[in-house]
Amino acid sequence: MENTEKVNQICIQYLKIDFIKNPNLANKNFFSKEINAMPRDIMLIMLEIEKNLNFKFSDDFIKKGGFKSFRSIIDYIDDKL
């Protein structure tokens, strides 16, 4: 749960969305109308997560579009840690 809270705080910082308080948005694509993220924000979120969790997303995960929603990130981190 600690990782979920850390990732959520990072998302709040860049997207101004609290996914814990708004679980209906957790599975929404970051580029959907509801979230409307900028590519720059997604890149910064990824870098911040890697820095704060001392974690590296695989190139394969990113290339396959895995870094697409809050839930997909949390599931991936939980699976790898």
Short mmCIF file of N, CA and C in Angstrom, two decimals:
data_model
loop_
_atom_site.label_atom_id
_atom_site.label_comp_id
_atom_site.label_asym_id
_atom_site.label_seq_id
_atom_site.Cartn_x
_atom_site.Cartn_y
_atom_site.Cartn_z
N MET A 1 0.83 -1.21 0.00
CA MET A 1 0.00 0.00 0.00
C MET A 1 0.86 1.26 0.00
N GLU A 2 2.03 1.14 0.60
CA GLU A 2 2.92 2.30 0.66
C GLU A 2 3.28 2.80 -0.74
N ASN A 3 3.57 1.87 -1.67
CA ASN A 3 3.90 2.26 -3.04
C ASN A 3 2.72 2.94 -3.72
N THR A 4 1.53 2.45 -3.46
CA THR A 4 0.33 3.06 -4.04
C THR A 4 0.21 4.51 -3.58
N GLU A 5 0.43 4.75 -2.32
CA GLU A 5 0.33 6.11 -1.79
C GLU A 5 1.41 7.02 -2.37
N LYS A 6 2.62 6.49 -2.51
CA LYS A 6 3.71 7.29 -3.10
C LYS A 6 3.41 7.65 -4.55
N VAL A 7 2.96 6.66 -5.32
CA VAL A 7 2.62 6.92 -6.72
C VAL A 7 1.46 7.90 -6.80
N ASN A 8 0.49 7.75 -5.94
CA ASN A 8 -0.64 8.67 -5.93
C ASN A 8 -0.18 10.10 -5.65
N GLN A 9 0.71 10.28 -4.70
CA GLN A 9 1.22 11.62 -4.39
C GLN A 9 1.95 12.23 -5.58
N ILE A 10 2.69 11.41 -6.29
CA ILE A 10 3.38 11.89 -7.50
C ILE A 10 2.36 12.29 -8.56
N CYS A 11 1.31 11.50 -8.72
CA CYS A 11 0.26 11.82 -9.70
C CYS A 11 -0.47 13.11 -9.31
N ILE A 12 -0.71 13.28 -8.03
CA ILE A 12 -1.35 14.53 -7.57
C ILE A 12 -0.47 15.72 -7.95
N GLN A 13 0.82 15.57 -7.74
CA GLN A 13 1.76 16.65 -8.04
C GLN A 13 1.70 17.08 -9.51
N TYR A 14 1.64 16.11 -10.41
CA TYR A 14 1.71 16.43 -11.84
C TYR A 14 0.35 16.52 -12.54
N LEU A 15 -0.62 15.73 -12.08
CA LEU A 15 -1.92 15.69 -12.76
C LEU A 15 -3.03 16.38 -11.98
N LYS A 16 -2.76 16.66 -10.71
CA LYS A 16 -3.78 17.28 -9.83
C LYS A 16 -4.99 16.36 -9.65
N ILE A 17 -4.73 15.05 -9.70
CA ILE A 17 -5.79 14.05 -9.51
C ILE A 17 -5.37 13.10 -8.41
N ASP A 18 -6.25 12.90 -7.44
CA ASP A 18 -6.02 11.93 -6.37
C ASP A 18 -6.76 10.65 -6.76
N PHE A 19 -6.00 9.66 -7.20
CA PHE A 19 -6.61 8.42 -7.67
C PHE A 19 -7.15 7.56 -6.53
N ILE A 20 -6.66 7.77 -5.33
CA ILE A 20 -7.19 7.03 -4.19
C ILE A 20 -8.57 7.56 -3.83
N LYS A 21 -8.75 8.86 -3.89
CA LYS A 21 -10.06 9.47 -3.60
C LYS A 21 -11.01 9.37 -4.79
N ASN A 22 -10.46 9.13 -5.97
CA ASN A 22 -11.26 9.01 -7.20
C ASN A 22 -10.94 7.69 -7.89
N PRO A 23 -11.29 6.56 -7.26
CA PRO A 23 -10.93 5.25 -7.82
C PRO A 23 -11.54 4.98 -9.20
N ASN A 24 -12.60 5.68 -9.53
CA ASN A 24 -13.23 5.51 -10.85
C ASN A 24 -12.30 5.97 -11.98
N LEU A 25 -11.27 6.76 -11.64
CA LEU A 25 -10.33 7.23 -12.65
C LEU A 25 -9.07 6.37 -12.73
N ALA A 26 -8.89 5.45 -11.80
CA ALA A 26 -7.66 4.67 -11.70
C ALA A 26 -7.37 3.84 -12.95
N ASN A 27 -8.39 3.36 -13.64
CA ASN A 27 -8.21 2.54 -14.85
C ASN A 27 -8.28 3.35 -16.14
N LYS A 28 -8.55 4.63 -16.02
CA LYS A 28 -8.67 5.48 -17.21
C LYS A 28 -7.29 5.76 -17.79
N ASN A 29 -7.21 5.74 -19.09
CA ASN A 29 -5.98 6.08 -19.79
C ASN A 29 -5.60 7.52 -19.46
N PHE A 30 -4.30 7.75 -19.23
CA PHE A 30 -3.85 9.10 -18.90
C PHE A 30 -4.21 10.12 -19.97
N PHE A 31 -4.35 9.68 -21.21
CA PHE A 31 -4.67 10.61 -22.30
C PHE A 31 -6.17 10.67 -22.61
N SER A 32 -6.98 10.06 -21.76
CA SER A 32 -8.43 10.12 -21.95
C SER A 32 -8.95 11.52 -21.65
N LYS A 33 -10.18 11.76 -22.05
CA LYS A 33 -10.82 13.05 -21.79
C LYS A 33 -10.89 13.36 -20.30
N GLU A 34 -11.12 12.33 -19.51
CA GLU A 34 -11.30 12.52 -18.07
C GLU A 34 -10.01 12.97 -17.37
N ILE A 35 -8.87 12.49 -17.85
CA ILE A 35 -7.60 12.83 -17.21
C ILE A 35 -6.83 13.88 -18.01
N ASN A 36 -6.79 13.73 -19.32
CA ASN A 36 -6.23 14.72 -20.22
C ASN A 36 -4.78 15.11 -19.86
N ALA A 37 -3.94 14.12 -19.65
CA ALA A 37 -2.54 14.38 -19.29
C ALA A 37 -1.73 14.77 -20.52
N MET A 38 -0.70 15.54 -20.27
CA MET A 38 0.24 15.91 -21.31
C MET A 38 1.38 14.87 -21.31
N PRO A 39 1.94 14.55 -22.47
CA PRO A 39 3.04 13.59 -22.51
C PRO A 39 4.20 13.95 -21.57
N ARG A 40 4.49 15.23 -21.46
CA ARG A 40 5.54 15.69 -20.55
C ARG A 40 5.25 15.27 -19.12
N ASP A 41 3.98 15.41 -18.70
CA ASP A 41 3.59 15.03 -17.34
C ASP A 41 3.79 13.54 -17.09
N ILE A 42 3.47 12.72 -18.08
CA ILE A 42 3.62 11.27 -17.94
C ILE A 42 5.09 10.90 -17.83
N MET A 43 5.92 11.55 -18.62
CA MET A 43 7.36 11.30 -18.53
C MET A 43 7.90 11.70 -17.15
N LEU A 44 7.46 12.84 -16.65
CA LEU A 44 7.92 13.30 -15.34
C LEU A 44 7.42 12.38 -14.22
N ILE A 45 6.20 11.89 -14.35
CA ILE A 45 5.67 10.94 -13.37
C ILE A 45 6.52 9.68 -13.37
N MET A 46 6.83 9.17 -14.55
CA MET A 46 7.64 7.96 -14.63
C MET A 46 9.01 8.16 -13.99
N LEU A 47 9.66 9.26 -14.30
CA LEU A 47 10.99 9.53 -13.74
C LEU A 47 10.93 9.72 -12.23
N GLU A 48 9.91 10.38 -11.76
CA GLU A 48 9.74 10.61 -10.32
C GLU A 48 9.49 9.29 -9.57
N ILE A 49 8.68 8.42 -10.16
CA ILE A 49 8.42 7.11 -9.56
C ILE A 49 9.73 6.32 -9.48
N GLU A 50 10.48 6.30 -10.58
CA GLU A 50 11.74 5.56 -10.59
C GLU A 50 12.70 6.09 -9.53
N LYS A 51 12.74 7.39 -9.39
CA LYS A 51 13.63 8.01 -8.40
C LYS A 51 13.18 7.72 -6.97
N ASN A 52 11.91 7.94 -6.68
CA ASN A 52 11.40 7.82 -5.31
C ASN A 52 11.24 6.38 -4.83
N LEU A 53 10.97 5.46 -5.75
CA LEU A 53 10.80 4.06 -5.36
C LEU A 53 12.04 3.23 -5.65
N ASN A 54 13.08 3.89 -6.19
CA ASN A 54 14.30 3.18 -6.55
C ASN A 54 13.94 1.95 -7.40
N PHE A 55 13.23 2.25 -8.48
CA PHE A 55 12.60 1.22 -9.31
C PHE A 55 12.80 1.62 -10.77
N LYS A 56 12.96 0.65 -11.63
CA LYS A 56 13.12 0.92 -13.06
C LYS A 56 12.04 0.20 -13.85
N PHE A 57 11.28 0.96 -14.64
CA PHE A 57 10.30 0.36 -15.55
C PHE A 57 11.06 -0.24 -16.73
N SER A 58 10.66 -1.43 -17.13
CA SER A 58 11.34 -2.06 -18.27
C SER A 58 10.96 -1.34 -19.56
N ASP A 59 11.90 -1.35 -20.49
CA ASP A 59 11.63 -0.77 -21.80
C ASP A 59 10.45 -1.46 -22.46
N ASP A 60 10.37 -2.78 -22.28
CA ASP A 60 9.29 -3.56 -22.87
C ASP A 60 7.93 -3.10 -22.35
N PHE A 61 7.83 -2.87 -21.04
CA PHE A 61 6.58 -2.40 -20.44
C PHE A 61 6.16 -1.07 -21.06
N ILE A 62 7.11 -0.17 -21.22
CA ILE A 62 6.80 1.15 -21.77
C ILE A 62 6.45 1.05 -23.26
N LYS A 63 7.24 0.29 -24.01
CA LYS A 63 6.99 0.15 -25.45
C LYS A 63 5.64 -0.48 -25.75
N LYS A 64 5.19 -1.38 -24.89
CA LYS A 64 3.89 -2.05 -25.10
C LYS A 64 2.72 -1.21 -24.58
N GLY A 65 3.00 0.01 -24.13
CA GLY A 65 1.93 0.89 -23.67
C GLY A 65 1.45 0.59 -22.27
N GLY A 66 2.28 -0.07 -21.48
CA GLY A 66 1.90 -0.43 -20.12
C GLY A 66 1.76 0.75 -19.19
N PHE A 67 2.46 1.82 -19.47
CA PHE A 67 2.42 3.01 -18.61
C PHE A 67 1.27 3.90 -19.07
N LYS A 68 0.04 3.37 -18.89
CA LYS A 68 -1.11 4.06 -19.47
C LYS A 68 -2.13 4.55 -18.46
N SER A 69 -2.10 3.99 -17.26
CA SER A 69 -3.07 4.40 -16.24
C SER A 69 -2.47 4.21 -14.85
N PHE A 70 -3.09 4.82 -13.88
CA PHE A 70 -2.64 4.67 -12.50
C PHE A 70 -2.64 3.19 -12.12
N ARG A 71 -3.71 2.49 -12.42
CA ARG A 71 -3.83 1.07 -12.05
C ARG A 71 -2.77 0.22 -12.75
N SER A 72 -2.48 0.49 -14.02
CA SER A 72 -1.48 -0.30 -14.73
C SER A 72 -0.09 -0.11 -14.10
N ILE A 73 0.20 1.08 -13.64
CA ILE A 73 1.49 1.36 -12.98
C ILE A 73 1.56 0.61 -11.66
N ILE A 74 0.52 0.72 -10.86
CA ILE A 74 0.49 0.06 -9.55
C ILE A 74 0.60 -1.46 -9.70
N ASP A 75 -0.15 -2.02 -10.63
CA ASP A 75 -0.10 -3.47 -10.86
C ASP A 75 1.29 -3.91 -11.26
N TYR A 76 1.94 -3.14 -12.13
CA TYR A 76 3.28 -3.49 -12.58
C TYR A 76 4.28 -3.43 -11.43
N ILE A 77 4.23 -2.35 -10.66
CA ILE A 77 5.15 -2.20 -9.52
C ILE A 77 4.92 -3.32 -8.50
N ASP A 78 3.67 -3.59 -8.17
CA ASP A 78 3.36 -4.65 -7.22
C ASP A 78 3.86 -6.01 -7.69
N ASP A 79 3.78 -6.24 -9.00
CA ASP A 79 4.24 -7.50 -9.57
C ASP A 79 5.76 -7.63 -9.51
N LYS A 80 6.47 -6.53 -9.67
CA LYS A 80 7.93 -6.57 -9.76
C LYS A 80 8.63 -6.43 -8.41
N LEU A 81 7.97 -5.82 -7.44
CA LEU A 81 8.63 -5.63 -6.13
C LEU A 81 8.25 -6.72 -5.15
#
